[in-house]
Each structure stands twice: as structure tokens, then as C-alpha cells.
mmCIF file with all atom_site columns, C-alpha atoms in Angstrom:
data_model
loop_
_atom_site.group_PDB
_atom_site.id
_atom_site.type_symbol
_atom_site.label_atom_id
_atom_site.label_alt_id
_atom_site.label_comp_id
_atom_site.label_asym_id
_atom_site.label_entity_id
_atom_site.label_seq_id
_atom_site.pdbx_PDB_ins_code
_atom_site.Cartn_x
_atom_site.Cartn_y
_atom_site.Cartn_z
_atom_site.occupancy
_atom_site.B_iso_or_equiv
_atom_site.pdbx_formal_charge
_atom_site.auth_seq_id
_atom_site.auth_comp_id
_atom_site.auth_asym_id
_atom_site.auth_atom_id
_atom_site.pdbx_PDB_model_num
ATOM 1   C CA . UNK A 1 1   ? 0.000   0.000   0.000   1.00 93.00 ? 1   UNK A CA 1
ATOM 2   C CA . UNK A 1 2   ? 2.423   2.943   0.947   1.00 93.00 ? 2   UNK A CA 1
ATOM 3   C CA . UNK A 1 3   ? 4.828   1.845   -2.319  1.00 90.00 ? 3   UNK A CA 1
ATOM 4   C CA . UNK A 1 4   ? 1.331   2.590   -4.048  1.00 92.00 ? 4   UNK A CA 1
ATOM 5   C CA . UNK A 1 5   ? 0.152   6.040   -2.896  1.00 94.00 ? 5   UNK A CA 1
ATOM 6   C CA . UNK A 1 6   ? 0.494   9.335   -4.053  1.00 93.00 ? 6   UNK A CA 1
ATOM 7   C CA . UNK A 1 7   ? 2.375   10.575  -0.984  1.00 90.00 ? 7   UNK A CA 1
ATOM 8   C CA . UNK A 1 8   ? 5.214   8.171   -1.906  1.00 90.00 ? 8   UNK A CA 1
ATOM 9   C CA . UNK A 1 9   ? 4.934   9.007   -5.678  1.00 90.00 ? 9   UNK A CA 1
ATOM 10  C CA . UNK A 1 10  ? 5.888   12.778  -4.837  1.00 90.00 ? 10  UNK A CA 1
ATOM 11  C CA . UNK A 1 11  ? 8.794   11.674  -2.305  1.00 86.00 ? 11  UNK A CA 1
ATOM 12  C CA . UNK A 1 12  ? 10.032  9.676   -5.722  1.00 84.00 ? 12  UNK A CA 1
ATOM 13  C CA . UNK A 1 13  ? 9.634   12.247  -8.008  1.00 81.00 ? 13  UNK A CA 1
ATOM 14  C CA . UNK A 1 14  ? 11.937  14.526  -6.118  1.00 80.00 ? 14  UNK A CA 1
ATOM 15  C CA . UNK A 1 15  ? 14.585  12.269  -5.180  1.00 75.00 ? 15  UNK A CA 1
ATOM 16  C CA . UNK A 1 16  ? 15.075  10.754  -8.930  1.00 76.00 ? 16  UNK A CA 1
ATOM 17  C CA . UNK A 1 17  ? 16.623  13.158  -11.664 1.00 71.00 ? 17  UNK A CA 1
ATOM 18  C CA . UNK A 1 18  ? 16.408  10.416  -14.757 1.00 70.00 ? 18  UNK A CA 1
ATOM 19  C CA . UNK A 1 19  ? 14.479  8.112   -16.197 1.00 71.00 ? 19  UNK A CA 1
ATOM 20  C CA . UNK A 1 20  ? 16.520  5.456   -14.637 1.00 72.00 ? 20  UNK A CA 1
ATOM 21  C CA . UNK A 1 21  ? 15.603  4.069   -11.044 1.00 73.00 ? 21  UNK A CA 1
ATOM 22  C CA . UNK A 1 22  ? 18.043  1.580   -9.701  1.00 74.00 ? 22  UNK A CA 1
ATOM 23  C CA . UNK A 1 23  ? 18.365  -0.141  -6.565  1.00 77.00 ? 23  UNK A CA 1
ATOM 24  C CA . UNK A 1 24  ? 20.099  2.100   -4.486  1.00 77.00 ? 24  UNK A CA 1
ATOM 25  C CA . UNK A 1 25  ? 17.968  4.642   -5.502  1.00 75.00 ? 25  UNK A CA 1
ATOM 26  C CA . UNK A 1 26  ? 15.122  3.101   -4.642  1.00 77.00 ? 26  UNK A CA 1
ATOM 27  C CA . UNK A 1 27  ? 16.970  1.946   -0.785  1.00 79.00 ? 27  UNK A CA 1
ATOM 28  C CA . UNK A 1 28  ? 16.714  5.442   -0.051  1.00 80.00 ? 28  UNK A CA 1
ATOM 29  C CA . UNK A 1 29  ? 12.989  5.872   -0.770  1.00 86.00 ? 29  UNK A CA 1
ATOM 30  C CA . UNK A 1 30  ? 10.862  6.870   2.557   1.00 89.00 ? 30  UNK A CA 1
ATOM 31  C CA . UNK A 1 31  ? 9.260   3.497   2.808   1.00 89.00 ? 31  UNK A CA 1
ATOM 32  C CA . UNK A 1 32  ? 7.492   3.004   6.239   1.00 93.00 ? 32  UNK A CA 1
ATOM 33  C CA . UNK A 1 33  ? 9.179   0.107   7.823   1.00 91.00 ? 33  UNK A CA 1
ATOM 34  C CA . UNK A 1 34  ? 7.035   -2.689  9.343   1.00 93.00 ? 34  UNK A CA 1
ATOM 35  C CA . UNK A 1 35  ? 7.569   -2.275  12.827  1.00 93.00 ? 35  UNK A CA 1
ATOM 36  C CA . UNK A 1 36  ? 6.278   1.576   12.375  1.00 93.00 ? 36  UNK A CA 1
ATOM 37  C CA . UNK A 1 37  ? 2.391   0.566   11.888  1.00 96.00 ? 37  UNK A CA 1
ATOM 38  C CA . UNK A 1 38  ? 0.297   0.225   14.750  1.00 96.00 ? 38  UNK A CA 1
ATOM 39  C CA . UNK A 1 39  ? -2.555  -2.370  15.159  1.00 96.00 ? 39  UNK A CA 1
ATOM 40  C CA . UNK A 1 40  ? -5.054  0.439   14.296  1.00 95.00 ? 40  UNK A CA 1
ATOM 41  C CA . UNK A 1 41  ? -2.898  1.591   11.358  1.00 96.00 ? 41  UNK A CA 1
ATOM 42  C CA . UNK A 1 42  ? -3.277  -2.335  10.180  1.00 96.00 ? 42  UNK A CA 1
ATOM 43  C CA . UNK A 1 43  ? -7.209  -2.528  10.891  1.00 95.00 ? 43  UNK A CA 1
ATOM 44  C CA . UNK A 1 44  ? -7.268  0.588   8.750   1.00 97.00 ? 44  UNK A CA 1
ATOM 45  C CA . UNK A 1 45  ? -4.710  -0.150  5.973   1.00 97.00 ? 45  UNK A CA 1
ATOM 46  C CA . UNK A 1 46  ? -5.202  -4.040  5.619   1.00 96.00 ? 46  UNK A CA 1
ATOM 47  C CA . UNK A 1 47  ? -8.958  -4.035  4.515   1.00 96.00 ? 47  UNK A CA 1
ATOM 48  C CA . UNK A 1 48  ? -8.768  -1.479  1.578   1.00 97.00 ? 48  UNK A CA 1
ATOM 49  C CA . UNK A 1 49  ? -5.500  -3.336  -0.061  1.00 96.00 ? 49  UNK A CA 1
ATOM 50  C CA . UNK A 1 50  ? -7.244  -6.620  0.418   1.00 97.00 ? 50  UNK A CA 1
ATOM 51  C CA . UNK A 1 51  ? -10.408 -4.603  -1.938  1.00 97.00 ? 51  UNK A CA 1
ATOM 52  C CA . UNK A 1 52  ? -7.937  -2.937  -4.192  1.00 97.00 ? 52  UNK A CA 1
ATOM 53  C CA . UNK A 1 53  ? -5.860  -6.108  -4.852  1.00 96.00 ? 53  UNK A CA 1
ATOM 54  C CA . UNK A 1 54  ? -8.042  -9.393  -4.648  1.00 97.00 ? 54  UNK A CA 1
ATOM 55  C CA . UNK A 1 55  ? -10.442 -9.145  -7.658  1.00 96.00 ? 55  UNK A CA 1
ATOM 56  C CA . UNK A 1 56  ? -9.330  -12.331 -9.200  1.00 96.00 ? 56  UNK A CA 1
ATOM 57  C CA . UNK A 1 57  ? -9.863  -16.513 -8.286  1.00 96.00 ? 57  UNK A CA 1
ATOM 58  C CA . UNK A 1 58  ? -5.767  -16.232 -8.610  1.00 96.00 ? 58  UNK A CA 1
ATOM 59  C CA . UNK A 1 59  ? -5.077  -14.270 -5.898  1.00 96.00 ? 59  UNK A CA 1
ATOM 60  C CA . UNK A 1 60  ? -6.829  -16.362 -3.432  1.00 96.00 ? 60  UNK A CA 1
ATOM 61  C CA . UNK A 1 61  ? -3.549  -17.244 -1.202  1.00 97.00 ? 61  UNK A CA 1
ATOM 62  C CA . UNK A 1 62  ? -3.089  -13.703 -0.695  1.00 95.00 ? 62  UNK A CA 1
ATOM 63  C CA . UNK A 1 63  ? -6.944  -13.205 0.279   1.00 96.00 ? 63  UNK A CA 1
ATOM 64  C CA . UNK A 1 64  ? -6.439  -16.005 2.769   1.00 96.00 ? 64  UNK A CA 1
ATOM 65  C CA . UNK A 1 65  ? -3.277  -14.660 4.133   1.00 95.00 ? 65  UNK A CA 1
ATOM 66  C CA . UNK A 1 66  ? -5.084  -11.394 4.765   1.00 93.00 ? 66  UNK A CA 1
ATOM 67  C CA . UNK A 1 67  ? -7.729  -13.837 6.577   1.00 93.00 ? 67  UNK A CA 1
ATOM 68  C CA . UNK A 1 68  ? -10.390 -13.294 4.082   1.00 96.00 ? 68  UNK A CA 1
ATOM 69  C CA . UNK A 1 69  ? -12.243 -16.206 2.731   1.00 96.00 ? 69  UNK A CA 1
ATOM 70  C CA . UNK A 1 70  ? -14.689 -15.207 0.568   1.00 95.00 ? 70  UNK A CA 1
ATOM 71  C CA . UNK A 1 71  ? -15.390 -14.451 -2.683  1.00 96.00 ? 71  UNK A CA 1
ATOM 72  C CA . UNK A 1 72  ? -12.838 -11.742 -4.922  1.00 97.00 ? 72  UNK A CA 1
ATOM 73  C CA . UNK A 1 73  ? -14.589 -8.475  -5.041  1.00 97.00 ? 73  UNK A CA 1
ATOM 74  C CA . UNK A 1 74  ? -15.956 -6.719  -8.417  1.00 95.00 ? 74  UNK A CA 1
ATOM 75  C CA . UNK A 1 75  ? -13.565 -4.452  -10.040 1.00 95.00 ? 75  UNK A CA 1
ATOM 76  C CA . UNK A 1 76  ? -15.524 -1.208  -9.269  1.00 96.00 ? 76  UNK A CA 1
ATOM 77  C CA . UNK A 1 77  ? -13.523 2.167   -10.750 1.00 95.00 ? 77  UNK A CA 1
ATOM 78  C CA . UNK A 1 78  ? -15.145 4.463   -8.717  1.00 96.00 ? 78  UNK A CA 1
ATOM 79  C CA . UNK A 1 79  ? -15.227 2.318   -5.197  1.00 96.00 ? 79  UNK A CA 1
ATOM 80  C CA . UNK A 1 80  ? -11.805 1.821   -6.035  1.00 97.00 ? 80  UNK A CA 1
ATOM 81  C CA . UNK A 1 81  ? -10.921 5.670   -6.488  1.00 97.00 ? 81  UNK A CA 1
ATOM 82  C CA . UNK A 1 82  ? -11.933 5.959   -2.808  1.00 97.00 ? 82  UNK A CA 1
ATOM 83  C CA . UNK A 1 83  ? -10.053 3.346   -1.984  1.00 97.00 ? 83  UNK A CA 1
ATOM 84  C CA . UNK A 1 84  ? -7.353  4.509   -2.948  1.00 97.00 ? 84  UNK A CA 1
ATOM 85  C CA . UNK A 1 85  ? -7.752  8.523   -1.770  1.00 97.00 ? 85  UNK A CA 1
ATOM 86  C CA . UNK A 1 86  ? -8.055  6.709   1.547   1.00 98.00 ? 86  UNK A CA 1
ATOM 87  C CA . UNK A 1 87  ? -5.055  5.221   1.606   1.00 98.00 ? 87  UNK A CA 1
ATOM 88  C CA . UNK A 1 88  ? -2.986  8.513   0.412   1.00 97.00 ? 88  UNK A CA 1
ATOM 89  C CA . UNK A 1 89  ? -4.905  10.285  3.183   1.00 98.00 ? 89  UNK A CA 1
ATOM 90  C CA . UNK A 1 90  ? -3.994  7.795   5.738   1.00 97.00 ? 90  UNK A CA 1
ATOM 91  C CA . UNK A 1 91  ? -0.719  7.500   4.405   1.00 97.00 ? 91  UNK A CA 1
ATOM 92  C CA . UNK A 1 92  ? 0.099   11.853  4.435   1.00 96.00 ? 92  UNK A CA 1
ATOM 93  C CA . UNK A 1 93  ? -0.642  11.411  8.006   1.00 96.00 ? 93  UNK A CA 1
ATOM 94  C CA . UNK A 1 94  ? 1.790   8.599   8.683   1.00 96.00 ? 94  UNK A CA 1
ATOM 95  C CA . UNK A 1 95  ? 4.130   10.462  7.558   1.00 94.00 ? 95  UNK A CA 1
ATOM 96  C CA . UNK A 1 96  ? 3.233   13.665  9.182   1.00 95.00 ? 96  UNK A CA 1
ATOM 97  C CA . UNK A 1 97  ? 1.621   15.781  6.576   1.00 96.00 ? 97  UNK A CA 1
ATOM 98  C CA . UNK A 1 98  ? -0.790  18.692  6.802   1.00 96.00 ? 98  UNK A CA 1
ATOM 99  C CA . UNK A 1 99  ? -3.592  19.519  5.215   1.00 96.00 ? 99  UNK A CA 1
ATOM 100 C CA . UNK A 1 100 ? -2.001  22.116  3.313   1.00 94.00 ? 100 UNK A CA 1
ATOM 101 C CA . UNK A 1 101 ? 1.229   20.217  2.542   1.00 95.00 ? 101 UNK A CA 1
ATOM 102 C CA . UNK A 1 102 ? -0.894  17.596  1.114   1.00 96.00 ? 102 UNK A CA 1
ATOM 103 C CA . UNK A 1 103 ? -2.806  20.226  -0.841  1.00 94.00 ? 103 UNK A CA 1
ATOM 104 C CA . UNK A 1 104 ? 0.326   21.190  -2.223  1.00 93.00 ? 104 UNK A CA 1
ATOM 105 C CA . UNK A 1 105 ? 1.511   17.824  -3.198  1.00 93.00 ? 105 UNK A CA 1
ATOM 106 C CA . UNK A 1 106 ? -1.762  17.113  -5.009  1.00 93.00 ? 106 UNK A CA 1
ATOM 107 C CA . UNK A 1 107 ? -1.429  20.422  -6.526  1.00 92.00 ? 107 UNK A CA 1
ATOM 108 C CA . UNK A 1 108 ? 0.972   23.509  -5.873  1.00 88.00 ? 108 UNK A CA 1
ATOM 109 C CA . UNK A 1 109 ? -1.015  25.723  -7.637  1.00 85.00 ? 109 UNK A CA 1
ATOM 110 C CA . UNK A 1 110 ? -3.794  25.042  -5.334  1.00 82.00 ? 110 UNK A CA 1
ATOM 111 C CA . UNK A 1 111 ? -1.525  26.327  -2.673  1.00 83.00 ? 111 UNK A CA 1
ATOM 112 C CA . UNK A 1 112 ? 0.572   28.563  -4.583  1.00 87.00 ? 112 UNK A CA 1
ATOM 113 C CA . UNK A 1 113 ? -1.342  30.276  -6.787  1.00 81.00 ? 113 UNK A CA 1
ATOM 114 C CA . UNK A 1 114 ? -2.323  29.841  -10.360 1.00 82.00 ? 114 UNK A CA 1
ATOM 115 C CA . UNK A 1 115 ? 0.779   31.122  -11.972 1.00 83.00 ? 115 UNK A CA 1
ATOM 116 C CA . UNK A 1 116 ? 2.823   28.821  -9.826  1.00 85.00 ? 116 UNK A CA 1
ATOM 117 C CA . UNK A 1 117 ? 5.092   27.234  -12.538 1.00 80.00 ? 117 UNK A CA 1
ATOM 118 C CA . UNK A 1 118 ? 5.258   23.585  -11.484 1.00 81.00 ? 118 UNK A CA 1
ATOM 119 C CA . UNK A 1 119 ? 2.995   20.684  -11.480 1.00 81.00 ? 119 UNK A CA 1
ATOM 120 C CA . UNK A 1 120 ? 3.203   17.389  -9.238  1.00 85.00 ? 120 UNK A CA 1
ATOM 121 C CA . UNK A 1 121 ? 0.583   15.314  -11.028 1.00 88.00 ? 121 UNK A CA 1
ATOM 122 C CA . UNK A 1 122 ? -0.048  16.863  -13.946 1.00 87.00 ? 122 UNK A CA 1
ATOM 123 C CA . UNK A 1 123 ? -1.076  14.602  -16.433 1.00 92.00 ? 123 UNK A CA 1
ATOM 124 C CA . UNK A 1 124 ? -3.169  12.680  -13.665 1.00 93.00 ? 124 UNK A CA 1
ATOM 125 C CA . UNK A 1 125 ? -4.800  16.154  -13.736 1.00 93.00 ? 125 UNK A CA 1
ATOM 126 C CA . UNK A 1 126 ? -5.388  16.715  -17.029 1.00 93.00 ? 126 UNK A CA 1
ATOM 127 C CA . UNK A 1 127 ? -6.942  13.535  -17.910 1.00 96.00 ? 127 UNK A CA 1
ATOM 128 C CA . UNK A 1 128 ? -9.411  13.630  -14.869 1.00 95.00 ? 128 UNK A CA 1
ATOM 129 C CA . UNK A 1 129 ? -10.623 17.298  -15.744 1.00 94.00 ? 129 UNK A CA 1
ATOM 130 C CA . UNK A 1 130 ? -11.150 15.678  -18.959 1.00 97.00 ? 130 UNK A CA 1
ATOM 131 C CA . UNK A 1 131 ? -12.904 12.512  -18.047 1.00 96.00 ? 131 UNK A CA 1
ATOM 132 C CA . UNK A 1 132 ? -14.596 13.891  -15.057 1.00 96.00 ? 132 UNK A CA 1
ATOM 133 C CA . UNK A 1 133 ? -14.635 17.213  -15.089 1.00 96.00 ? 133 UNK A CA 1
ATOM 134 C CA . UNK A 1 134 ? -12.379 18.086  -12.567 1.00 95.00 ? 134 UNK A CA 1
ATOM 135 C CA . UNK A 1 135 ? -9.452  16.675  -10.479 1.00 95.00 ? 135 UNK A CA 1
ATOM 136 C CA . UNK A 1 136 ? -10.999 14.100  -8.958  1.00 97.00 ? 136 UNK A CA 1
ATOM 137 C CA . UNK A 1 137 ? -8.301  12.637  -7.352  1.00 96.00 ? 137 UNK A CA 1
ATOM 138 C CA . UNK A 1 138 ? -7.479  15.695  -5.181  1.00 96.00 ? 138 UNK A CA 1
ATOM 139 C CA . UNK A 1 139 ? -11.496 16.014  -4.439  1.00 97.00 ? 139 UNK A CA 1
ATOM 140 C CA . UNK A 1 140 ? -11.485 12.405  -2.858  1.00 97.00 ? 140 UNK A CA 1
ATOM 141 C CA . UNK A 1 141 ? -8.292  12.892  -1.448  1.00 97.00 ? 141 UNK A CA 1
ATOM 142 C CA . UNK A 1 142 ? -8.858  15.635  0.609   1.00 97.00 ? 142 UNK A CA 1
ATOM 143 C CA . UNK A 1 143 ? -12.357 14.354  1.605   1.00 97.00 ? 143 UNK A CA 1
ATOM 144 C CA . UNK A 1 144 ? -10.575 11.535  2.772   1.00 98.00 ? 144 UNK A CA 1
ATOM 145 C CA . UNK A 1 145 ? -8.318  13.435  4.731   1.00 97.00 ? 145 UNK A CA 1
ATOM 146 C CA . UNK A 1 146 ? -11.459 16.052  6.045   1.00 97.00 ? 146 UNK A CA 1
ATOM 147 C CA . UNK A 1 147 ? -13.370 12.425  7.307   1.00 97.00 ? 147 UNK A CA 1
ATOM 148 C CA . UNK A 1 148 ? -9.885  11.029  9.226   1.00 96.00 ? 148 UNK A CA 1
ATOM 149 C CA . UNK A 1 149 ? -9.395  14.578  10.824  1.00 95.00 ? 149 UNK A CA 1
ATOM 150 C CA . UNK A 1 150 ? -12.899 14.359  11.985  1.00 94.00 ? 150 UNK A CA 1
ATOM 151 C CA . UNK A 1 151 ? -13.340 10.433  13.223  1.00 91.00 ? 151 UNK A CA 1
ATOM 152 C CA . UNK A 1 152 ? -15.961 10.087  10.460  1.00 92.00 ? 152 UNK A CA 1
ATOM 153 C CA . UNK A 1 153 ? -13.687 7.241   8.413   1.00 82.00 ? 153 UNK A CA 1
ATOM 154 C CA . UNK A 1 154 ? -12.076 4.471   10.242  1.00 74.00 ? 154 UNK A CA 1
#
């Protein structure tokens, strides 16, 4: 899950110059280790990856493993969107992110100011205003973030 989010994706993005990515590289990436989640973390975390990953009859091991024994769930795009905002939200507040930090890795300009001259996600941007008619991602991300801060998603 945290290799996965957005939060990590940004933390790449400014650590790797090329196109290139080799293993040291990738040693020094901010990867929570292990022993850093809490049972609650896990009882939050564990459920959504076992929805985002086990929609096929071959990944039944890993259901199992998860201790999950029923059936693989239906590939649902937009269930899975909020999925995955959920995680990123969870996961900018493992790793001690504010609201507004998170705003700005979604989007500078957001933060910034329209003629800011950088973008973090910006074909992930485009394509959403253009398939959904606006950045969805942000949207569900910060929602996700809004319901944690308040108790309302757990």
C-alpha cells in the first residue's frame, strides 16, 4: 500500500533526476518500515489493499493470508478511487503531513497560486478534468483526509 500512494509518488519524483531508477535509488525511498504501523494503522490499511488487490480466483492465497475467505470483489472504478484517496490520506498522516502540505503535493497551484510554474501530477490532472470534469483525485483525497481529521472514516 504505501509503495502505491500518491504521498510516496511525490517523495520519488523529487529524489530521482532520470528516467533510470536503480536499486540504491530506490533503498533510499521513505518506505514506512514494518515495525512503524500500529494495530489500528493495520485494521485501517489491511482491509482497503485486500479490496484494491483481490479481484481475481488467482489471488486467493493472498486473500487467505489477509484472513479473508470469501469471494474476490468486483472491479468497481469508482469504489476503487476511494479506496485509494483513503489510503494517500492515511498515508500523508503517517508520515506527518498537513492539510495544506498535502494540498500542495496534489497540486501547488492550489496552494501557490495559479501562476505557480510547477505541477506534481499533472497529467493525472489533465486527464481527470477531462474525463470527469475536474481533479478528482485531489477532491477524494482531501475528503478523505477532512473524514480522518474528523473520526468520520475508520
Amino acid at each position: 500500500a504505501n509503495i502505491s500512494t500518491l504521498i510516496l509518488d511525490y517523495f520519488v519524483r523529487t529524489k530521482v533526476a532520470g528516467l533510470n531508477l536503480n536499486f540504491f535509488i530506490l533503498k533510499q525511498f521513505p518506505v514506512l518500515s514494518p515495525d512503524k504501523y500500529s494495530e489500528d494503522d493495520l485494521i485501517f490499511i489491511t482491509p482497503r489493499v485486500l479490496r484494491l488487490t483481490y479481484t481475481a480466483y488467482d489471488l486467493k492465497n493472498w486473500a487467505e493470508d489477509l484472513g479473508y475467505n470469501g469471494e474476490p470483489f468486483t472491479f468497481d472504478p469508482d469504489s476503487r478511487a476511494i479506496l485509494r484517496s483513503e489510503l494517500d490520506a492515511y498515508y500523508a498522516k503517517l508520515y506527518g503531513l498537513t492539510r495544506d502540505e498535502l494540498r500542495y503535493i496534489l497540486d501547488p497551484a492550489d496552494v501557490m497560486g495559479a501562476d505557480y510554474p510547477s505541477e506534481t501530477f499533472a497529467v493525472l490532472k489533465r486527464s481527470e478534468i477531462k474525463e470527469f470534469g475536474e481533479y478528482r483525485t485531489q477532491r477524494l483525497v482531501l475528503e478523505a483526509w477532512d473524514k480522518l481529521e474528523s473520526g468520520q472514516l475508520s
